[in-house]
């Protein structure tokens, strides 16, 4: 399965065209996407208009869903953050380490446009689309 990061969903819902949003549109037709708690929270909190949020909520909830954070992912994320910091890489947002760790542990590919995921691909084995 492919997990789509909020960075791509936000561009998609705002009508921005990019390689990632074009790929997202294709993947939506193929039904091989996954969403989860962290993605729902990040994407839906940004809408100003209720009707836009409702449309996005329905679209996201139509996808297969996974709880992304629990004790095991939290502990592994802390270890991953420390490993990256030990290699001189500081990730700006803890939530990105949680998302990457979930994908790594679950074997999912991540579609994103956020530069913070690149060192996780390089040092932790995160697979990206």
mmCIF file with all atom_site columns, C-alpha atoms in Angstrom:
data_model
loop_
_atom_site.group_PDB
_atom_site.id
_atom_site.type_symbol
_atom_site.label_atom_id
_atom_site.label_alt_id
_atom_site.label_comp_id
_atom_site.label_asym_id
_atom_site.label_entity_id
_atom_site.label_seq_id
_atom_site.pdbx_PDB_ins_code
_atom_site.Cartn_x
_atom_site.Cartn_y
_atom_site.Cartn_z
_atom_site.occupancy
_atom_site.B_iso_or_equiv
_atom_site.pdbx_formal_charge
_atom_site.auth_seq_id
_atom_site.auth_comp_id
_atom_site.auth_asym_id
_atom_site.auth_atom_id
_atom_site.pdbx_PDB_model_num
ATOM 1   C CA . UNK A 1 1   ? 0.000   0.000  0.000   1.00 0.00 ? 1   UNK A CA 1
ATOM 2   C CA . UNK A 1 2   ? 0.985   3.614  -0.497  1.00 0.00 ? 2   UNK A CA 1
ATOM 3   C CA . UNK A 1 3   ? 0.512   6.150  2.269   1.00 0.00 ? 3   UNK A CA 1
ATOM 4   C CA . UNK A 1 4   ? 0.127   9.713  1.016   1.00 0.00 ? 4   UNK A CA 1
ATOM 5   C CA . UNK A 1 5   ? 1.619   12.380 3.241   1.00 0.00 ? 5   UNK A CA 1
ATOM 6   C CA . UNK A 1 6   ? -0.369  15.482 4.072   1.00 0.00 ? 6   UNK A CA 1
ATOM 7   C CA . UNK A 1 7   ? 2.075   17.548 1.969   1.00 0.00 ? 7   UNK A CA 1
ATOM 8   C CA . UNK A 1 8   ? 0.662   15.888 -1.171  1.00 0.00 ? 8   UNK A CA 1
ATOM 9   C CA . UNK A 1 9   ? -2.971  15.824 -0.035  1.00 0.00 ? 9   UNK A CA 1
ATOM 10  C CA . UNK A 1 10  ? -2.875  19.546 0.736   1.00 0.00 ? 10  UNK A CA 1
ATOM 11  C CA . UNK A 1 11  ? -1.524  20.356 -2.728  1.00 0.00 ? 11  UNK A CA 1
ATOM 12  C CA . UNK A 1 12  ? -4.094  18.001 -4.263  1.00 0.00 ? 12  UNK A CA 1
ATOM 13  C CA . UNK A 1 13  ? -7.072  19.569 -2.466  1.00 0.00 ? 13  UNK A CA 1
ATOM 14  C CA . UNK A 1 14  ? -5.755  23.055 -3.317  1.00 0.00 ? 14  UNK A CA 1
ATOM 15  C CA . UNK A 1 15  ? -5.631  22.159 -7.013  1.00 0.00 ? 15  UNK A CA 1
ATOM 16  C CA . UNK A 1 16  ? -1.847  22.399 -7.359  1.00 0.00 ? 16  UNK A CA 1
ATOM 17  C CA . UNK A 1 17  ? -0.416  20.266 -10.133 1.00 0.00 ? 17  UNK A CA 1
ATOM 18  C CA . UNK A 1 18  ? 2.829   18.383 -9.581  1.00 0.00 ? 18  UNK A CA 1
ATOM 19  C CA . UNK A 1 19  ? 4.319   14.979 -10.233 1.00 0.00 ? 19  UNK A CA 1
ATOM 20  C CA . UNK A 1 20  ? 3.066   13.883 -6.815  1.00 0.00 ? 20  UNK A CA 1
ATOM 21  C CA . UNK A 1 21  ? -0.505  15.168 -7.198  1.00 0.00 ? 21  UNK A CA 1
ATOM 22  C CA . UNK A 1 22  ? -0.721  13.630 -10.679 1.00 0.00 ? 22  UNK A CA 1
ATOM 23  C CA . UNK A 1 23  ? 0.469   10.326 -9.211  1.00 0.00 ? 23  UNK A CA 1
ATOM 24  C CA . UNK A 1 24  ? -2.071  10.661 -6.397  1.00 0.00 ? 24  UNK A CA 1
ATOM 25  C CA . UNK A 1 25  ? -4.891  11.119 -8.924  1.00 0.00 ? 25  UNK A CA 1
ATOM 26  C CA . UNK A 1 26  ? -3.762  7.955  -10.712 1.00 0.00 ? 26  UNK A CA 1
ATOM 27  C CA . UNK A 1 27  ? -3.443  5.986  -7.474  1.00 0.00 ? 27  UNK A CA 1
ATOM 28  C CA . UNK A 1 28  ? -6.923  7.058  -6.353  1.00 0.00 ? 28  UNK A CA 1
ATOM 29  C CA . UNK A 1 29  ? -8.334  5.304  -9.417  1.00 0.00 ? 29  UNK A CA 1
ATOM 30  C CA . UNK A 1 30  ? -6.317  2.161  -8.666  1.00 0.00 ? 30  UNK A CA 1
ATOM 31  C CA . UNK A 1 31  ? -7.452  2.052  -5.018  1.00 0.00 ? 31  UNK A CA 1
ATOM 32  C CA . UNK A 1 32  ? -4.046  1.124  -3.557  1.00 0.00 ? 32  UNK A CA 1
ATOM 33  C CA . UNK A 1 33  ? -3.845  3.999  -1.093  1.00 0.00 ? 33  UNK A CA 1
ATOM 34  C CA . UNK A 1 34  ? -3.918  4.014  2.669   1.00 0.00 ? 34  UNK A CA 1
ATOM 35  C CA . UNK A 1 35  ? -4.646  6.764  5.148   1.00 0.00 ? 35  UNK A CA 1
ATOM 36  C CA . UNK A 1 36  ? -4.254  6.991  8.896   1.00 0.00 ? 36  UNK A CA 1
ATOM 37  C CA . UNK A 1 37  ? -4.817  9.042  12.004  1.00 0.00 ? 37  UNK A CA 1
ATOM 38  C CA . UNK A 1 38  ? -1.868  11.391 11.615  1.00 0.00 ? 38  UNK A CA 1
ATOM 39  C CA . UNK A 1 39  ? -2.664  12.137 7.974   1.00 0.00 ? 39  UNK A CA 1
ATOM 40  C CA . UNK A 1 40  ? -6.346  12.773 8.730   1.00 0.00 ? 40  UNK A CA 1
ATOM 41  C CA . UNK A 1 41  ? -5.463  15.198 11.514  1.00 0.00 ? 41  UNK A CA 1
ATOM 42  C CA . UNK A 1 42  ? -2.864  17.121 9.517   1.00 0.00 ? 42  UNK A CA 1
ATOM 43  C CA . UNK A 1 43  ? -4.943  17.449 6.359   1.00 0.00 ? 43  UNK A CA 1
ATOM 44  C CA . UNK A 1 44  ? -8.359  18.181 7.845   1.00 0.00 ? 44  UNK A CA 1
ATOM 45  C CA . UNK A 1 45  ? -7.193  20.748 10.391  1.00 0.00 ? 45  UNK A CA 1
ATOM 46  C CA . UNK A 1 46  ? -6.121  23.115 7.606   1.00 0.00 ? 46  UNK A CA 1
ATOM 47  C CA . UNK A 1 47  ? -9.495  23.709 5.936   1.00 0.00 ? 47  UNK A CA 1
ATOM 48  C CA . UNK A 1 48  ? -11.196 27.029 6.582   1.00 0.00 ? 48  UNK A CA 1
ATOM 49  C CA . UNK A 1 49  ? -14.531 26.187 4.957   1.00 0.00 ? 49  UNK A CA 1
ATOM 50  C CA . UNK A 1 50  ? -16.737 23.456 6.405   1.00 0.00 ? 50  UNK A CA 1
ATOM 51  C CA . UNK A 1 51  ? -17.954 22.258 3.005   1.00 0.00 ? 51  UNK A CA 1
ATOM 52  C CA . UNK A 1 52  ? -14.377 21.842 1.728   1.00 0.00 ? 52  UNK A CA 1
ATOM 53  C CA . UNK A 1 53  ? -13.374 20.002 4.877   1.00 0.00 ? 53  UNK A CA 1
ATOM 54  C CA . UNK A 1 54  ? -16.422 17.755 4.548   1.00 0.00 ? 54  UNK A CA 1
ATOM 55  C CA . UNK A 1 55  ? -15.553 16.869 0.963   1.00 0.00 ? 55  UNK A CA 1
ATOM 56  C CA . UNK A 1 56  ? -11.944 16.083 1.906   1.00 0.00 ? 56  UNK A CA 1
ATOM 57  C CA . UNK A 1 57  ? -13.074 14.097 4.945   1.00 0.00 ? 57  UNK A CA 1
ATOM 58  C CA . UNK A 1 58  ? -15.364 11.918 2.815   1.00 0.00 ? 58  UNK A CA 1
ATOM 59  C CA . UNK A 1 59  ? -12.591 11.335 0.270   1.00 0.00 ? 59  UNK A CA 1
ATOM 60  C CA . UNK A 1 60  ? -10.035 10.389 2.917   1.00 0.00 ? 60  UNK A CA 1
ATOM 61  C CA . UNK A 1 61  ? -12.440 8.156  4.853   1.00 0.00 ? 61  UNK A CA 1
ATOM 62  C CA . UNK A 1 62  ? -13.257 6.238  1.669   1.00 0.00 ? 62  UNK A CA 1
ATOM 63  C CA . UNK A 1 63  ? -9.706  4.841  1.732   1.00 0.00 ? 63  UNK A CA 1
ATOM 64  C CA . UNK A 1 64  ? -8.411  1.936  3.776   1.00 0.00 ? 64  UNK A CA 1
ATOM 65  C CA . UNK A 1 65  ? -7.408  3.218  7.226   1.00 0.00 ? 65  UNK A CA 1
ATOM 66  C CA . UNK A 1 66  ? -4.728  2.299  9.773   1.00 0.00 ? 66  UNK A CA 1
ATOM 67  C CA . UNK A 1 67  ? -4.007  3.533  13.268  1.00 0.00 ? 67  UNK A CA 1
ATOM 68  C CA . UNK A 1 68  ? -0.454  4.772  12.807  1.00 0.00 ? 68  UNK A CA 1
ATOM 69  C CA . UNK A 1 69  ? 0.727   5.568  16.309  1.00 0.00 ? 69  UNK A CA 1
ATOM 70  C CA . UNK A 1 70  ? 0.895   3.298  19.274  1.00 0.00 ? 70  UNK A CA 1
ATOM 71  C CA . UNK A 1 71  ? 3.532   2.411  21.826  1.00 0.00 ? 71  UNK A CA 1
ATOM 72  C CA . UNK A 1 72  ? 5.717   0.411  19.426  1.00 0.00 ? 72  UNK A CA 1
ATOM 73  C CA . UNK A 1 73  ? 5.759   3.103  16.738  1.00 0.00 ? 73  UNK A CA 1
ATOM 74  C CA . UNK A 1 74  ? 6.359   5.814  19.343  1.00 0.00 ? 74  UNK A CA 1
ATOM 75  C CA . UNK A 1 75  ? 9.359   3.966  20.785  1.00 0.00 ? 75  UNK A CA 1
ATOM 76  C CA . UNK A 1 76  ? 10.773  3.144  17.354  1.00 0.00 ? 76  UNK A CA 1
ATOM 77  C CA . UNK A 1 77  ? 10.274  6.769  16.256  1.00 0.00 ? 77  UNK A CA 1
ATOM 78  C CA . UNK A 1 78  ? 12.247  8.041  19.226  1.00 0.00 ? 78  UNK A CA 1
ATOM 79  C CA . UNK A 1 79  ? 15.049  5.633  18.340  1.00 0.00 ? 79  UNK A CA 1
ATOM 80  C CA . UNK A 1 80  ? 14.946  6.687  14.686  1.00 0.00 ? 80  UNK A CA 1
ATOM 81  C CA . UNK A 1 81  ? 15.066  10.365 15.626  1.00 0.00 ? 81  UNK A CA 1
ATOM 82  C CA . UNK A 1 82  ? 18.085  9.713  17.862  1.00 0.00 ? 82  UNK A CA 1
ATOM 83  C CA . UNK A 1 83  ? 19.810  7.707  15.119  1.00 0.00 ? 83  UNK A CA 1
ATOM 84  C CA . UNK A 1 84  ? 19.316  10.539 12.632  1.00 0.00 ? 84  UNK A CA 1
ATOM 85  C CA . UNK A 1 85  ? 20.493  13.149 15.119  1.00 0.00 ? 85  UNK A CA 1
ATOM 86  C CA . UNK A 1 86  ? 23.574  11.022 15.758  1.00 0.00 ? 86  UNK A CA 1
ATOM 87  C CA . UNK A 1 87  ? 24.290  11.203 12.023  1.00 0.00 ? 87  UNK A CA 1
ATOM 88  C CA . UNK A 1 88  ? 23.964  14.978 12.023  1.00 0.00 ? 88  UNK A CA 1
ATOM 89  C CA . UNK A 1 89  ? 20.405  15.097 10.659  1.00 0.00 ? 89  UNK A CA 1
ATOM 90  C CA . UNK A 1 90  ? 17.754  17.038 12.547  1.00 0.00 ? 90  UNK A CA 1
ATOM 91  C CA . UNK A 1 91  ? 14.186  16.432 11.433  1.00 0.00 ? 91  UNK A CA 1
ATOM 92  C CA . UNK A 1 92  ? 12.038  19.525 11.919  1.00 0.00 ? 92  UNK A CA 1
ATOM 93  C CA . UNK A 1 93  ? 8.789   17.775 12.864  1.00 0.00 ? 93  UNK A CA 1
ATOM 94  C CA . UNK A 1 94  ? 8.285   14.806 15.155  1.00 0.00 ? 94  UNK A CA 1
ATOM 95  C CA . UNK A 1 95  ? 5.137   13.871 13.241  1.00 0.00 ? 95  UNK A CA 1
ATOM 96  C CA . UNK A 1 96  ? 7.265   13.206 10.136  1.00 0.00 ? 96  UNK A CA 1
ATOM 97  C CA . UNK A 1 97  ? 9.404   10.729 12.053  1.00 0.00 ? 97  UNK A CA 1
ATOM 98  C CA . UNK A 1 98  ? 6.231   9.022  13.298  1.00 0.00 ? 98  UNK A CA 1
ATOM 99  C CA . UNK A 1 99  ? 4.842   8.782  9.743   1.00 0.00 ? 99  UNK A CA 1
ATOM 100 C CA . UNK A 1 100 ? 8.116   7.465  8.331   1.00 0.00 ? 100 UNK A CA 1
ATOM 101 C CA . UNK A 1 101 ? 8.536   4.950  11.140  1.00 0.00 ? 101 UNK A CA 1
ATOM 102 C CA . UNK A 1 102 ? 4.994   3.672  10.614  1.00 0.00 ? 102 UNK A CA 1
ATOM 103 C CA . UNK A 1 103 ? 5.725   3.174  6.902   1.00 0.00 ? 103 UNK A CA 1
ATOM 104 C CA . UNK A 1 104 ? 9.052   1.473  7.534   1.00 0.00 ? 104 UNK A CA 1
ATOM 105 C CA . UNK A 1 105 ? 7.630   -0.910 10.138  1.00 0.00 ? 105 UNK A CA 1
ATOM 106 C CA . UNK A 1 106 ? 4.523   -1.692 8.062   1.00 0.00 ? 106 UNK A CA 1
ATOM 107 C CA . UNK A 1 107 ? 6.259   -2.005 4.705   1.00 0.00 ? 107 UNK A CA 1
ATOM 108 C CA . UNK A 1 108 ? 4.315   0.849  3.104   1.00 0.00 ? 108 UNK A CA 1
ATOM 109 C CA . UNK A 1 109 ? 5.617   3.269  0.492   1.00 0.00 ? 109 UNK A CA 1
ATOM 110 C CA . UNK A 1 110 ? 5.290   7.001  1.227   1.00 0.00 ? 110 UNK A CA 1
ATOM 111 C CA . UNK A 1 111 ? 4.288   9.577  -1.386  1.00 0.00 ? 111 UNK A CA 1
ATOM 112 C CA . UNK A 1 112 ? 5.393   13.012 -0.172  1.00 0.00 ? 112 UNK A CA 1
ATOM 113 C CA . UNK A 1 113 ? 6.779   16.426 -1.100  1.00 0.00 ? 113 UNK A CA 1
ATOM 114 C CA . UNK A 1 114 ? 8.396   17.129 2.283   1.00 0.00 ? 114 UNK A CA 1
ATOM 115 C CA . UNK A 1 115 ? 12.203  17.312 2.337   1.00 0.00 ? 115 UNK A CA 1
ATOM 116 C CA . UNK A 1 116 ? 12.309  15.987 5.904   1.00 0.00 ? 116 UNK A CA 1
ATOM 117 C CA . UNK A 1 117 ? 11.575  12.495 4.593   1.00 0.00 ? 117 UNK A CA 1
ATOM 118 C CA . UNK A 1 118 ? 14.673  12.330 2.365   1.00 0.00 ? 118 UNK A CA 1
ATOM 119 C CA . UNK A 1 119 ? 17.181  11.613 5.160   1.00 0.00 ? 119 UNK A CA 1
ATOM 120 C CA . UNK A 1 120 ? 14.798  8.966  6.473   1.00 0.00 ? 120 UNK A CA 1
ATOM 121 C CA . UNK A 1 121 ? 14.862  7.302  3.077   1.00 0.00 ? 121 UNK A CA 1
ATOM 122 C CA . UNK A 1 122 ? 18.649  7.524  3.008   1.00 0.00 ? 122 UNK A CA 1
ATOM 123 C CA . UNK A 1 123 ? 19.428  6.458  6.580   1.00 0.00 ? 123 UNK A CA 1
ATOM 124 C CA . UNK A 1 124 ? 16.400  4.434  7.716   1.00 0.00 ? 124 UNK A CA 1
ATOM 125 C CA . UNK A 1 125 ? 15.270  2.682  4.544   1.00 0.00 ? 125 UNK A CA 1
ATOM 126 C CA . UNK A 1 126 ? 11.993  4.557  4.084   1.00 0.00 ? 126 UNK A CA 1
ATOM 127 C CA . UNK A 1 127 ? 10.597  3.648  0.665   1.00 0.00 ? 127 UNK A CA 1
ATOM 128 C CA . UNK A 1 128 ? 9.176   6.594  -1.250  1.00 0.00 ? 128 UNK A CA 1
ATOM 129 C CA . UNK A 1 129 ? 7.189   6.988  -4.451  1.00 0.00 ? 129 UNK A CA 1
#
